Amino acid sequence: MICELKETGRASALFAGWQDSVIWSAVQGVMGKIYVDSLKKPESGAVMLGDFCFLSGRPKSEVIFGVLEKGECTELILVPQNNDWAQMIENCYGEKAEKAIRYAIKKEPGIFDLVKLQKAANSLSAEYEMKLIDKELFEACRMTSWSKDLAANYENYSKYEKFGLGVVILKNGEIVAGISSYSGYGRRINENLGYHGGIEIEVVTREDYRRKGLAYIGAARLLLECDKRGLYPNWDAANKMSVGLAEKLGYHFSHEYVVYKVKKEKL
């Protein structure tokens, strides 16, 4: 049995060393939930936001089984802290846990070529329009399945306005691409980064508008907006195409890491 930890700051030691902005968001109490094996003296814990779940501390099967029960999504992406957690996931779920590779991107302050990004942002064809996500666009993103992740993790626009940031590209008044924050955090986390907060970037393009350069143009604009606000734009890649886009924008690849995808209906 796992319990939700409401005093999220108490999980700081349990998740010490993780360089993931989703964890920072949860520990700050901005967004996401933290579950632990014990409220009095937690040894194991999980940060959950959207379809991601980060497992840390002492590996325990009760935590692994518990997060799937607590999760609101039909599929969870389990991110193990180490090989012991990975082995525990495999022991618990066997073949029902689909092993996959994700790609971590380095967090580096001051690496972006703002002139290059501005040139990219200005290259949008006249048939399109690019706008910052306001309340109306926030609600519009949530209304369709392909774009909902641009805003889904924020309970309302007020929360998004405070901790989120994003842009959408429209054609004939319809959203065809979006680059927004999957999550956000407030106060400075890492003195080495030198930023007041940050966001985790989510990139989505409607299927019939892919491979037109819209993601690159929109992401360039979002990075410029982050720079204006003193926010660090964290990037984590699900595939090599995402790595390529990140590198085109000025990021650098860090390392591969293992995750496990588990669907509720298969259990």
Coordinates of C-alpha atoms in Angstrom, one line a residue:
M1 CA 0.0 0.0 0.0
I2 CA 1.4 3.4 -1.0
C3 CA 0.3 6.8 0.3
E4 CA 0.3 10.2 -1.3
L5 CA 2.9 12.6 0.3
K6 CA 1.2 16.0 0.6
E7 CA 4.3 17.6 2.2
T8 CA 6.2 17.2 -1.1
G9 CA 9.4 18.9 0.1
R10 CA 10.0 16.0 2.4
A11 CA 10.8 13.9 -0.7
S12 CA 13.8 16.0 -1.6
A13 CA 16.3 13.5 -0.1
L14 CA 14.5 10.6 -1.7
F15 CA 14.8 12.1 -5.2
A16 CA 18.2 13.8 -4.7
G17 CA 20.4 13.6 -7.7
W18 CA 17.6 13.3 -10.3
Q19 CA 18.1 15.9 -13.1
D20 CA 14.5 15.8 -14.3
S21 CA 12.3 18.8 -14.4
V22 CA 9.1 16.7 -13.8
I23 CA 10.6 15.7 -10.4
W24 CA 11.5 19.2 -9.6
S25 CA 7.9 20.3 -10.3
A26 CA 6.5 17.6 -8.0
V27 CA 9.0 18.2 -5.1
Q28 CA 8.1 21.9 -5.2
G29 CA 4.4 21.0 -5.0
V30 CA 3.7 22.8 -8.3
M31 CA 2.3 19.9 -10.2
G32 CA 2.3 16.1 -10.1
K33 CA 2.0 13.7 -7.2
I34 CA 4.4 11.9 -4.9
Y35 CA 3.6 8.5 -3.5
V36 CA 5.7 6.8 -0.8
D37 CA 5.8 3.5 1.0
S38 CA 5.6 5.2 4.4
L39 CA 4.5 8.7 5.5
K40 CA 6.6 8.5 8.7
K41 CA 9.9 7.3 7.2
P42 CA 9.7 6.9 3.4
E43 CA 12.3 4.6 1.9
S44 CA 10.8 4.3 -1.6
G45 CA 8.8 6.8 -3.7
A46 CA 7.4 7.6 -7.0
V47 CA 6.7 10.9 -8.7
M48 CA 3.8 10.8 -11.1
L49 CA 2.7 13.3 -13.7
G50 CA 0.7 12.6 -16.8
D51 CA 1.8 9.2 -18.1
F52 CA 5.3 9.4 -16.5
C53 CA 6.3 7.7 -13.2
F54 CA 9.8 8.1 -11.7
L55 CA 10.8 5.4 -9.2
S56 CA 13.4 6.2 -6.5
G57 CA 14.9 5.0 -3.3
R58 CA 14.8 1.4 -2.1
P59 CA 13.2 -0.8 -4.8
K60 CA 9.9 -2.3 -3.6
S61 CA 7.3 -4.2 -5.5
E62 CA 4.4 -2.6 -3.5
V63 CA 5.4 0.8 -5.0
I64 CA 5.6 -0.6 -8.5
F65 CA 2.2 -2.2 -8.3
G66 CA 0.7 0.7 -6.4
V67 CA 1.6 3.4 -9.0
L68 CA -0.3 1.6 -11.7
E69 CA -3.4 1.5 -9.5
K70 CA -3.0 5.2 -8.6
G71 CA -2.2 6.3 -12.2
E72 CA -5.0 7.9 -14.2
C73 CA -3.6 7.0 -17.6
T74 CA -4.2 3.7 -19.3
E75 CA -0.5 3.4 -19.9
L76 CA 2.3 4.4 -17.6
I77 CA 6.0 5.0 -18.5
L78 CA 8.0 3.8 -15.6
V79 CA 11.4 5.4 -15.2
P80 CA 13.7 3.4 -12.9
Q81 CA 16.3 5.2 -10.8
N82 CA 18.8 2.4 -11.3
N83 CA 19.3 -1.3 -12.5
D84 CA 17.8 -2.6 -9.2
W85 CA 14.5 -0.8 -9.9
A86 CA 14.6 -2.0 -13.5
Q87 CA 15.0 -5.6 -12.4
M88 CA 12.2 -5.2 -9.9
I89 CA 9.9 -3.9 -12.7
E90 CA 10.7 -6.9 -14.9
N91 CA 10.2 -9.3 -12.0
C92 CA 6.8 -7.7 -11.3
Y93 CA 5.4 -7.4 -14.8
G94 CA 7.5 -9.7 -17.0
E95 CA 6.6 -9.4 -20.6
K96 CA 3.8 -7.1 -19.8
A97 CA 6.4 -4.3 -19.3
E98 CA 7.6 -3.1 -22.7
K99 CA 11.2 -2.0 -22.4
A100 CA 12.1 1.1 -24.4
I101 CA 14.9 3.6 -24.8
R102 CA 14.6 7.4 -24.2
Y103 CA 17.3 10.0 -24.8
A104 CA 18.4 12.5 -22.2
I105 CA 19.4 16.0 -23.4
K106 CA 22.1 18.0 -21.6
K107 CA 21.0 20.9 -19.4
E108 CA 23.5 23.7 -20.4
P109 CA 23.1 27.4 -19.6
G110 CA 23.7 30.0 -22.3
I111 CA 24.2 27.6 -25.2
F112 CA 21.5 28.9 -27.5
D113 CA 22.3 31.1 -30.6
L114 CA 19.5 33.6 -30.2
V115 CA 20.2 35.2 -33.6
K116 CA 19.8 31.8 -35.3
L117 CA 16.6 31.0 -33.3
Q118 CA 15.1 34.4 -34.2
K119 CA 15.9 33.8 -37.9
A120 CA 14.1 30.4 -37.6
A121 CA 11.1 31.9 -35.8
N122 CA 10.8 34.5 -38.6
S123 CA 10.8 31.9 -41.3
L124 CA 7.2 30.8 -40.9
S125 CA 5.4 30.9 -44.2
A126 CA 2.7 33.5 -44.6
E127 CA 0.0 30.8 -44.9
Y128 CA 0.5 30.1 -41.2
E129 CA 0.1 32.2 -38.0
M130 CA 2.0 31.7 -34.7
K131 CA 0.6 32.7 -31.4
L132 CA 1.5 32.4 -27.7
I133 CA -0.9 30.1 -25.9
D134 CA -3.6 32.2 -24.2
K135 CA -6.7 31.1 -22.3
E136 CA -8.7 30.5 -25.5
L137 CA -5.9 28.5 -27.2
F138 CA -5.2 26.6 -23.9
E139 CA -8.8 25.3 -24.0
A140 CA -8.6 24.6 -27.7
C141 CA -5.5 22.4 -27.2
R142 CA -7.3 20.4 -24.6
M143 CA -10.3 19.7 -26.8
T144 CA -8.6 17.4 -29.3
S145 CA -6.8 14.2 -28.6
W146 CA -3.7 14.9 -30.7
S147 CA -3.0 18.3 -29.0
K148 CA -4.2 17.7 -25.5
D149 CA -0.8 17.0 -24.1
L150 CA 0.2 20.6 -24.8
A151 CA -2.0 21.6 -21.8
A152 CA -3.3 18.4 -20.2
N153 CA -1.1 18.4 -17.1
Y154 CA -2.3 21.8 -15.9
E155 CA -5.6 21.8 -14.0
N156 CA -6.6 25.2 -15.3
Y157 CA -5.3 28.1 -17.3
S158 CA -4.4 30.1 -14.2
K159 CA -1.9 27.3 -13.3
Y160 CA -0.6 27.3 -16.9
E161 CA -0.3 31.1 -16.9
K162 CA 1.9 30.9 -13.8
F163 CA 4.0 27.8 -14.5
G164 CA 3.5 27.1 -18.2
L165 CA 4.4 28.6 -21.6
G166 CA 3.8 27.6 -25.2
V167 CA 3.1 28.6 -28.8
V168 CA 0.8 27.2 -31.4
I169 CA 0.9 27.4 -35.2
L170 CA -2.4 27.9 -36.9
K171 CA -3.7 27.6 -40.5
N172 CA -7.0 29.1 -41.3
G173 CA -7.7 29.5 -37.6
E174 CA -7.0 25.8 -36.8
I175 CA -4.2 24.6 -34.6
V176 CA -1.8 22.4 -36.7
A177 CA 1.2 22.3 -34.4
G178 CA 2.1 23.2 -30.8
I179 CA 5.2 23.5 -28.7
S180 CA 4.3 23.9 -25.0
S181 CA 5.2 22.9 -21.5
Y182 CA 4.5 19.4 -20.3
S183 CA 5.3 20.6 -16.9
G184 CA 6.8 23.7 -15.2
Y185 CA 8.5 24.6 -11.9
G186 CA 9.0 27.8 -10.1
R187 CA 11.9 28.9 -8.0
R188 CA 15.5 28.2 -9.0
I189 CA 16.5 24.5 -8.6
N190 CA 20.0 24.3 -9.9
E191 CA 22.4 27.2 -9.2
N192 CA 24.6 26.0 -12.1
L193 CA 21.8 26.7 -14.5
G194 CA 21.2 30.2 -13.2
Y195 CA 17.5 30.4 -14.1
H196 CA 14.5 31.3 -12.0
G197 CA 12.5 28.3 -13.1
G198 CA 11.8 26.3 -16.2
I199 CA 9.5 24.1 -18.3
E200 CA 9.7 20.6 -19.8
I201 CA 9.0 20.9 -23.5
E202 CA 6.3 19.0 -25.4
V203 CA 6.2 19.1 -29.2
V204 CA 3.2 17.9 -31.1
T205 CA 2.3 18.4 -34.8
R206 CA -1.0 17.3 -36.4
E207 CA -0.3 14.2 -38.6
D208 CA -1.2 15.9 -41.9
Y209 CA 1.2 18.8 -41.2
R210 CA 4.3 16.9 -40.2
R211 CA 7.7 17.2 -42.0
K212 CA 7.0 20.8 -42.9
G213 CA 9.5 22.3 -40.4
L214 CA 6.7 23.7 -38.1
A215 CA 8.1 22.0 -35.0
Y216 CA 11.5 23.6 -35.5
I217 CA 10.1 27.1 -36.1
G218 CA 7.7 26.9 -33.2
A219 CA 10.3 25.5 -30.8
A220 CA 12.7 28.3 -31.8
R221 CA 10.1 30.8 -30.9
L222 CA 9.4 29.1 -27.6
L223 CA 13.1 29.1 -26.7
L224 CA 13.3 32.8 -27.4
E225 CA 10.3 33.3 -25.1
C226 CA 11.9 31.3 -22.4
D227 CA 15.0 33.4 -22.7
K228 CA 13.0 36.6 -22.2
R229 CA 11.5 35.2 -19.0
G230 CA 14.6 33.7 -17.5
L231 CA 13.2 30.1 -17.8
Y232 CA 15.2 27.1 -18.7
P233 CA 13.6 25.0 -21.5
N234 CA 14.3 21.4 -20.5
W235 CA 14.2 18.8 -23.4
D236 CA 13.9 15.0 -23.1
A237 CA 13.6 12.9 -26.3
A238 CA 11.3 9.9 -26.9
N239 CA 13.1 9.0 -30.2
K240 CA 16.1 9.9 -32.4
M241 CA 14.0 12.3 -34.5
S242 CA 13.4 14.4 -31.3
V243 CA 17.1 14.3 -30.6
G244 CA 17.8 15.6 -34.0
L245 CA 15.3 18.5 -33.6
A246 CA 16.9 19.3 -30.2
E247 CA 20.4 19.4 -31.7
K248 CA 19.2 21.6 -34.6
L249 CA 18.0 24.0 -31.9
G250 CA 21.3 24.0 -30.1
Y251 CA 21.0 21.3 -27.5
H252 CA 23.5 18.5 -27.0
F253 CA 22.7 14.8 -26.5
S254 CA 23.6 13.4 -23.1
H255 CA 22.8 9.6 -22.8
E256 CA 20.3 6.9 -23.4
Y257 CA 18.2 5.5 -20.5
V258 CA 15.7 2.7 -20.1
V259 CA 12.0 3.0 -19.4
Y260 CA 9.2 0.5 -19.2
K261 CA 5.7 1.0 -20.6
V262 CA 2.9 -0.8 -18.8
K263 CA -0.7 -0.8 -19.8
K264 CA -3.5 -1.4 -17.2
E265 CA -5.7 -3.5 -19.5
K266 CA -2.9 -6.0 -20.0
L267 CA -2.6 -6.8 -16.4

